[in-house]
Short mmCIF file of C-alpha atoms in Angstrom, two decimals:
data_model
loop_
_atom_site.label_atom_id
_atom_site.label_comp_id
_atom_site.label_asym_id
_atom_site.label_seq_id
_atom_site.Cartn_x
_atom_site.Cartn_y
_atom_site.Cartn_z
CA UNK F 69 -8.32 129.97 1.30
CA UNK F 70 -4.70 129.51 0.29
CA UNK F 71 -1.76 131.82 0.81
CA UNK F 72 -0.09 133.29 -2.26
CA UNK F 73 2.17 136.32 -1.97
CA UNK F 74 1.89 137.01 -5.70
CA UNK F 75 -1.58 138.53 -5.20
CA UNK F 76 -0.44 141.46 -3.09
CA UNK F 77 0.27 145.16 -3.46
CA UNK F 78 3.96 144.36 -3.03
CA UNK F 79 3.85 142.57 -6.39
CA UNK F 80 1.36 144.72 -8.28
CA UNK F 81 1.44 148.15 -6.71
CA UNK F 82 -1.15 149.76 -4.49
CA UNK F 83 -4.81 149.22 -5.27
CA UNK F 84 -8.18 149.91 -3.71
CA UNK F 85 -10.94 147.46 -2.89
CA UNK F 86 -14.63 148.17 -3.48
CA UNK F 87 -17.13 146.18 -1.42
CA UNK F 88 -19.70 144.80 -3.85
CA UNK F 89 -21.76 143.28 -1.06
CA UNK F 90 -23.74 140.14 -1.79
CA UNK F 91 -23.20 139.98 -5.53
CA UNK F 92 -25.59 137.72 -7.44
CA UNK F 93 -23.86 136.11 -10.43
CA UNK F 94 -25.48 135.57 -13.81
CA UNK F 95 -25.30 131.79 -13.34
CA UNK F 96 -27.26 132.05 -10.08
CA UNK F 97 -24.74 131.77 -7.25
CA UNK F 98 -24.14 134.63 -4.81
CA UNK F 99 -20.68 135.87 -3.85
CA UNK F 100 -21.32 137.10 -0.32
CA UNK F 101 -19.11 139.97 0.70
CA UNK F 102 -17.68 140.17 -2.82
CA UNK F 103 -14.74 142.49 -3.43
CA UNK F 104 -13.55 144.25 -6.59
CA UNK F 105 -9.93 145.41 -6.68
CA UNK F 106 -9.13 148.45 -8.81
CA UNK F 107 -6.83 151.40 -9.21
CA UNK F 108 -7.50 154.96 -10.41
CA UNK F 109 -5.45 157.68 -12.06
CA UNK F 110 -6.42 161.31 -12.48
CA UNK F 111 -9.48 163.11 -11.15
CA UNK F 112 -13.15 162.77 -12.00
CA UNK F 113 -14.66 166.07 -13.10
CA UNK F 114 -17.83 167.54 -11.59
CA UNK F 115 -19.97 166.21 -14.42
CA UNK F 116 -18.56 162.70 -13.97
CA UNK F 117 -18.02 162.40 -17.72
CA UNK F 118 -14.24 162.34 -18.22
CA UNK F 119 -13.76 158.69 -17.23
CA UNK F 120 -11.98 155.86 -19.05
CA UNK F 121 -12.29 152.21 -18.09
CA UNK F 122 -9.42 149.86 -18.95
CA UNK F 123 -10.30 146.25 -17.99
CA UNK F 124 -7.48 143.71 -17.77
CA UNK F 125 -6.66 140.54 -19.68
CA UNK F 126 -6.44 136.87 -18.73
CA UNK F 127 -3.92 136.35 -15.91
CA UNK F 128 -3.26 140.10 -15.73
CA UNK F 129 -3.75 142.75 -13.08
CA UNK F 130 -3.86 146.54 -13.17
CA UNK F 131 -0.06 146.66 -13.05
CA UNK F 132 0.28 145.01 -16.47
CA UNK F 133 -1.70 147.75 -18.21
CA UNK F 134 -0.46 150.69 -16.10
CA UNK F 135 2.37 151.55 -18.58
CA UNK F 136 -0.32 152.84 -20.96
CA UNK F 137 -1.31 155.51 -18.42
CA UNK F 138 0.75 158.67 -18.15
CA UNK F 139 0.94 162.35 -18.95
CA UNK F 140 1.36 162.88 -22.67
CA UNK F 141 0.03 159.41 -23.47
CA UNK F 142 -3.43 158.72 -24.85
CA UNK F 143 -4.62 157.70 -21.37
CA UNK F 144 -3.49 160.94 -19.79
CA UNK F 145 -4.43 161.34 -16.09
CA UNK F 146 -4.18 165.12 -16.39
CA UNK F 147 -7.19 164.95 -18.74
CA UNK F 148 -9.07 161.82 -17.77
CA UNK F 149 -10.15 159.81 -14.75
CA UNK F 150 -8.81 156.35 -15.59
CA UNK F 151 -10.06 153.25 -13.77
CA UNK F 152 -8.33 149.89 -14.20
CA UNK F 153 -10.53 147.22 -12.60
CA UNK F 154 -9.18 143.76 -11.88
CA UNK F 155 -11.19 140.72 -12.88
CA UNK F 156 -13.37 138.80 -10.48
CA UNK F 157 -11.48 135.54 -10.12
CA UNK F 158 -8.22 137.21 -11.11
CA UNK F 159 -6.51 137.03 -7.72
CA UNK F 160 -6.84 140.56 -6.30
CA UNK F 161 -10.63 140.70 -6.39
CA UNK F 162 -12.75 137.88 -4.90
CA UNK F 163 -11.18 134.74 -6.35
CA UNK F 164 -10.89 130.99 -5.78
CA UNK F 165 -7.66 131.26 -3.78
CA UNK F 166 -8.89 133.97 -1.36
CA UNK F 167 -12.56 133.07 -0.89
CA UNK F 168 -14.00 131.23 2.07
CA UNK F 169 -16.18 128.09 2.20
CA UNK F 170 -18.37 126.92 0.64
CA UNK F 171 -17.04 128.56 -2.55
CA UNK F 172 -13.32 128.27 -1.90
CA UNK F 173 -10.72 126.99 -4.38
CA UNK F 174 -12.17 124.62 -7.01
CA UNK F 175 -15.69 125.16 -5.60
CA UNK F 176 -15.68 128.81 -6.69
CA UNK F 177 -18.83 129.49 -8.74
CA UNK F 178 -18.88 130.00 -12.49
CA UNK F 179 -18.39 133.59 -13.58
CA UNK F 180 -19.19 135.44 -16.80
CA UNK F 181 -17.81 138.45 -18.61
CA UNK F 182 -21.14 140.04 -17.78
CA UNK F 183 -20.47 139.58 -14.06
CA UNK F 184 -17.22 141.53 -14.41
CA UNK F 185 -18.88 144.37 -16.27
CA UNK F 186 -21.85 144.58 -13.90
CA UNK F 187 -19.41 144.75 -10.97
CA UNK F 188 -17.43 147.48 -12.74
CA UNK F 189 -20.63 149.42 -13.45
CA UNK F 190 -21.55 149.22 -9.77
CA UNK F 191 -18.10 150.55 -8.86
CA UNK F 192 -18.26 153.41 -11.36
CA UNK F 193 -21.72 154.42 -10.18
CA UNK F 194 -20.34 154.51 -6.63
CA UNK F 195 -17.46 156.71 -7.83
CA UNK F 196 -19.85 159.14 -9.52
CA UNK F 197 -19.09 158.33 -13.16
CA UNK F 198 -21.91 159.27 -15.54
CA UNK F 199 -20.26 158.84 -18.97
CA UNK F 200 -17.26 156.99 -20.33
CA UNK F 201 -15.03 158.77 -22.82
CA UNK F 202 -13.53 155.39 -23.66
CA UNK F 203 -13.63 151.73 -22.76
CA UNK F 204 -10.63 149.77 -23.97
CA UNK F 205 -8.97 146.48 -23.13
CA UNK F 206 -6.81 143.73 -24.57
CA UNK F 207 -7.84 140.07 -25.07
CA UNK F 208 -10.24 139.32 -22.20
CA UNK F 209 -10.19 143.07 -21.66
CA UNK F 210 -11.58 143.35 -25.20
CA UNK F 211 -14.36 140.91 -24.28
CA UNK F 212 -15.25 143.21 -21.39
CA UNK F 213 -15.04 146.23 -23.71
CA UNK F 214 -17.61 144.70 -26.06
CA UNK F 215 -19.81 143.78 -23.10
CA UNK F 216 -19.70 147.37 -21.86
CA UNK F 217 -20.63 148.78 -25.28
CA UNK F 218 -23.53 146.35 -25.74
CA UNK F 219 -24.86 146.28 -22.16
CA UNK F 220 -24.55 150.02 -21.42
CA UNK F 221 -24.65 151.71 -24.84
CA UNK F 222 -25.87 155.07 -23.52
CA UNK F 223 -22.88 155.33 -21.17
CA UNK F 224 -20.05 154.45 -23.59
CA UNK F 225 -18.95 157.16 -26.02
CA UNK F 226 -15.96 155.33 -27.53
CA UNK F 227 -14.73 151.74 -27.45
CA UNK F 228 -11.47 150.12 -28.54
CA UNK F 229 -11.48 146.33 -28.19
CA UNK F 230 -7.88 145.21 -28.73
CA UNK F 231 -7.17 141.72 -30.06
CA UNK F 232 -10.35 140.17 -28.68
CA UNK F 233 -13.82 139.22 -29.78
CA UNK F 234 -17.38 139.88 -28.74
CA UNK F 235 -18.11 136.16 -29.04
CA UNK F 236 -15.42 133.57 -28.44
CA UNK F 237 -14.65 131.70 -31.65
CA UNK F 238 -14.63 127.87 -31.85
CA UNK F 239 -10.89 127.95 -32.51
CA UNK F 240 -10.29 130.08 -29.42
CA UNK F 241 -12.48 127.76 -27.34
CA UNK F 242 -10.24 124.89 -28.43
CA UNK F 243 -7.16 126.88 -27.46
CA UNK F 244 -8.58 127.53 -23.98
CA UNK F 245 -9.39 123.83 -23.61
CA UNK F 246 -5.82 122.87 -24.55
CA UNK F 247 -4.05 125.20 -22.12
CA UNK F 248 -6.46 124.19 -19.33
CA UNK F 249 -5.70 120.53 -20.05
CA UNK F 250 -1.97 121.30 -19.91
CA UNK F 251 -2.41 122.96 -16.52
CA UNK F 252 -4.54 120.20 -15.01
CA UNK F 253 -2.36 117.39 -16.41
CA UNK F 254 -0.09 117.79 -13.38
CA UNK F 255 -0.96 115.04 -10.85
CA UNK F 256 -0.47 117.63 -8.11
CA UNK F 257 -3.50 119.48 -9.50
CA UNK F 258 -5.61 116.88 -7.67
CA UNK F 259 -8.93 118.24 -9.00
CA UNK F 260 -8.09 121.66 -7.60
CA UNK F 261 -7.46 120.44 -4.06
CA UNK F 262 -3.77 121.27 -3.78
CA UNK F 263 -2.22 122.82 -0.67
CA UNK F 264 -0.04 125.42 -2.42
CA UNK F 265 0.09 126.86 -5.91
CA UNK F 266 3.75 125.82 -6.15
CA UNK F 267 2.69 122.18 -5.93
CA UNK F 268 1.28 122.48 -9.48
CA UNK F 269 4.57 123.79 -10.88
CA UNK F 270 4.76 121.32 -13.78
CA UNK F 271 1.20 122.08 -14.87
CA UNK F 272 1.92 125.82 -14.80
CA UNK F 273 5.06 125.29 -16.90
CA UNK F 274 3.14 123.18 -19.44
CA UNK F 275 0.47 125.85 -19.69
CA UNK F 276 3.19 128.46 -20.25
CA UNK F 277 4.54 126.40 -23.15
CA UNK F 278 1.14 126.43 -24.85
CA UNK F 279 1.05 130.22 -24.50
CA UNK F 280 4.61 130.46 -25.82
CA UNK F 281 3.69 128.44 -28.92
CA UNK F 282 0.62 130.53 -29.77
CA UNK F 283 1.28 133.88 -28.11
CA UNK F 284 3.95 135.13 -30.52
CA UNK F 285 4.35 134.58 -34.27
CA UNK F 286 6.29 131.85 -36.04
CA UNK F 287 8.65 134.52 -37.35
CA UNK F 288 9.67 135.60 -33.87
CA UNK F 289 10.99 132.09 -33.22
CA UNK F 290 12.24 131.29 -36.71
CA UNK F 291 14.24 134.51 -36.85
CA UNK F 292 15.34 134.39 -33.18
CA UNK F 293 13.88 137.83 -32.54
CA UNK F 294 13.92 137.09 -28.81
CA UNK F 295 17.60 138.06 -28.97
CA UNK F 296 16.61 141.71 -29.42
CA UNK F 297 15.04 141.80 -25.95
CA UNK F 298 17.90 140.20 -24.05
CA UNK F 299 17.29 136.44 -24.12
CA UNK F 300 20.33 134.26 -24.79
CA UNK F 301 18.54 131.25 -26.30
CA UNK F 302 15.08 130.02 -27.16
CA UNK F 303 15.11 127.98 -23.96
CA UNK F 304 16.05 131.08 -22.00
CA UNK F 305 13.15 132.90 -23.69
CA UNK F 306 10.74 130.07 -22.86
CA UNK F 307 11.67 130.09 -19.19
CA UNK F 308 12.52 133.74 -18.69
CA UNK F 309 9.34 135.16 -20.20
CA UNK F 310 6.58 132.55 -20.47
CA UNK F 311 7.23 130.25 -17.51
CA UNK F 312 8.23 133.16 -15.32
CA UNK F 313 4.90 134.85 -16.11
CA UNK F 314 2.70 131.97 -14.96
CA UNK F 315 4.68 130.20 -12.22
CA UNK F 316 3.65 132.57 -9.37
CA UNK F 317 -0.08 132.27 -10.16
CA UNK F 318 -2.82 130.18 -8.59
CA UNK F 319 -4.15 127.43 -10.90
CA UNK F 320 -7.76 127.70 -9.68
CA UNK F 321 -7.71 131.44 -10.40
CA UNK F 322 -6.41 130.80 -13.92
CA UNK F 323 -9.07 128.19 -14.61
CA UNK F 324 -11.77 130.49 -13.28
CA UNK F 325 -10.73 133.22 -15.73
CA UNK F 326 -10.33 130.70 -18.56
CA UNK F 327 -13.94 129.57 -18.19
CA UNK F 328 -15.08 133.20 -18.55
CA UNK F 329 -12.89 133.60 -21.63
CA UNK F 330 -14.33 130.47 -23.21
CA UNK F 331 -17.97 131.45 -22.64
CA UNK F 332 -17.72 135.13 -23.63
CA UNK F 333 -20.66 136.04 -25.88
CA UNK F 334 -22.48 139.38 -26.15
CA UNK F 335 -25.16 137.73 -28.29
CA UNK F 336 -26.62 136.35 -25.05
CA UNK F 337 -28.30 139.77 -24.87
CA UNK F 338 -30.12 139.14 -28.15
CA UNK F 339 -31.05 135.45 -28.08
CA UNK F 340 -27.91 134.41 -29.94
CA UNK F 341 -28.05 137.03 -32.70
CA UNK F 342 -24.53 138.50 -32.74
CA UNK F 343 -25.32 141.10 -35.40
CA UNK F 344 -28.28 142.33 -33.36
CA UNK F 345 -26.13 142.56 -30.22
CA UNK F 346 -23.39 144.51 -31.95
CA UNK F 347 -26.07 146.64 -33.56
CA UNK F 348 -26.92 147.95 -30.09
CA UNK F 349 -23.57 149.73 -29.90
CA UNK F 350 -23.82 153.51 -30.22
CA UNK F 351 -20.17 154.25 -29.38
CA UNK F 352 -17.52 155.20 -31.91
CA UNK F 353 -15.51 151.97 -32.19
CA UNK F 354 -11.95 151.25 -33.30
CA UNK F 355 -11.43 147.49 -33.48
CA UNK F 356 -7.69 146.89 -33.09
CA UNK F 357 -6.16 143.64 -34.34
CA UNK F 358 -2.60 142.34 -34.44
CA UNK F 359 -1.64 141.04 -37.88
CA UNK F 360 0.24 137.95 -36.72
CA UNK F 361 -2.04 137.05 -33.80
CA UNK F 362 -2.70 133.30 -33.55
CA UNK F 363 -5.22 133.65 -30.68
CA UNK F 364 -7.53 136.17 -32.32
CA UNK F 365 -6.87 136.54 -36.03
CA UNK F 366 -7.41 139.77 -37.99
CA UNK F 367 -10.20 137.91 -39.81
CA UNK F 368 -11.92 137.23 -36.47
CA UNK F 369 -11.76 140.95 -35.68
CA UNK F 370 -12.92 141.96 -39.16
CA UNK F 371 -15.91 139.62 -38.98
CA UNK F 372 -17.29 141.45 -35.95
CA UNK F 373 -16.13 144.94 -36.93
CA UNK F 374 -18.25 144.75 -40.07
CA UNK F 375 -21.35 144.37 -37.87
CA UNK F 376 -20.70 147.63 -35.96
CA UNK F 377 -22.02 150.75 -37.62
CA UNK F 378 -19.42 153.49 -38.18
CA UNK F 379 -16.58 151.39 -36.79
CA UNK F 380 -13.02 151.15 -38.10
CA UNK F 381 -10.53 148.27 -38.16
CA UNK F 382 -6.91 149.06 -37.34
CA UNK F 383 -4.40 146.26 -37.85
CA UNK F 384 -0.97 146.50 -36.23
CA UNK F 385 1.96 144.50 -37.66
CA UNK F 386 4.26 142.86 -35.13
CA UNK F 387 6.14 139.60 -34.72
CA UNK F 388 4.91 139.53 -31.12
CA UNK F 389 1.48 138.32 -32.23
CA UNK F 390 -1.13 138.36 -29.49
CA UNK F 391 1.42 139.71 -27.02
CA UNK F 392 2.03 142.83 -29.10
CA UNK F 393 0.02 144.60 -26.38
CA UNK F 394 2.81 144.18 -23.83
CA UNK F 395 4.81 146.74 -25.80
CA UNK F 396 7.99 144.68 -25.62
CA UNK F 397 8.92 146.31 -28.94
CA UNK F 398 8.70 150.10 -28.39
CA UNK F 399 7.18 150.65 -31.84
CA UNK F 400 4.25 148.38 -30.90
CA UNK F 401 3.49 150.44 -27.79
CA UNK F 402 3.68 153.63 -29.85
CA UNK F 403 1.24 152.38 -32.49
CA UNK F 404 -1.29 151.25 -29.89
CA UNK F 405 -0.99 154.51 -27.97
CA UNK F 406 -1.33 156.57 -31.16
CA UNK F 407 -4.45 154.64 -32.16
CA UNK F 408 -6.08 155.24 -28.76
CA UNK F 409 -5.14 158.92 -28.95
CA UNK F 410 -6.71 159.20 -32.41
CA UNK F 411 -9.92 157.62 -31.14
CA UNK F 412 -10.09 159.94 -28.14
CA UNK F 413 -9.67 162.89 -30.50
CA UNK F 414 -12.50 161.65 -32.74
CA UNK F 415 -15.80 163.44 -32.21
CA UNK F 416 -18.84 161.36 -31.27
#
């Protein structure tokens, strides 16, 4: 185990920890004494059917998505019981940096999106949840949303995958490979056997640059739109947003999540038939795409949306591309919130 003060309540706000016990992973290893970190808002009703699950994205924790929860918003804790589970491998739950031998650090076993969703299902069962009004999530959170809707169709009433796919595309696999190569290009990476996360500073900065290049649109850079949110130069934007985001994180944790991202595929439930897998979904689905997203294009989202009966595609224009979800532009936050509110008000 390695010490990293980034993965603490002081950085991310208070959270709870559910003891999963000896959790058998889909690839065969067992995480003994596995832990799932999560936070809740609102109160579960007696029937256990007013719950919403909001899984988090790559490199994110519950704190990153918490701004979408609040009275008067779509995810209103006065109406719903909202659970934001952190990823296995994400730093707050059982992860490479906080796990003991023999699975510590770079020896942490391979995880899947299915492992996350099975762990979340175990947690929700423990909490008394019987039905989900909504499952929604961005990017890797969208992968988990699809997994929920396919794996537990009778439990999920509505689903809103945001800027993510049910099966990782070849282009997105290449992107994951490139940012992982940027991270591990630092000699201090040392095959994952570094003493402190800070030792891999140059690799983390290089990875941040790959995200900067692809995370927002060309127009945001070409028109210097970073000025509107307080950055004084493109270099200031590169360091102040992108590098600052990744520098506190543990490289082994990031690589663990990246492997899950790369291998995400709900068609594993149907012997590789994606249409058959998506055909298992009984939820009302809004597939939300971002028009200028260079990670997950609107065409990627449309391709899968057309396989889901009764679903709708909502495309949101923003120069922030994939990172539209962060709501850096207030109008982006409003459009996402309004779309989720519309879905929650749609009968099923």
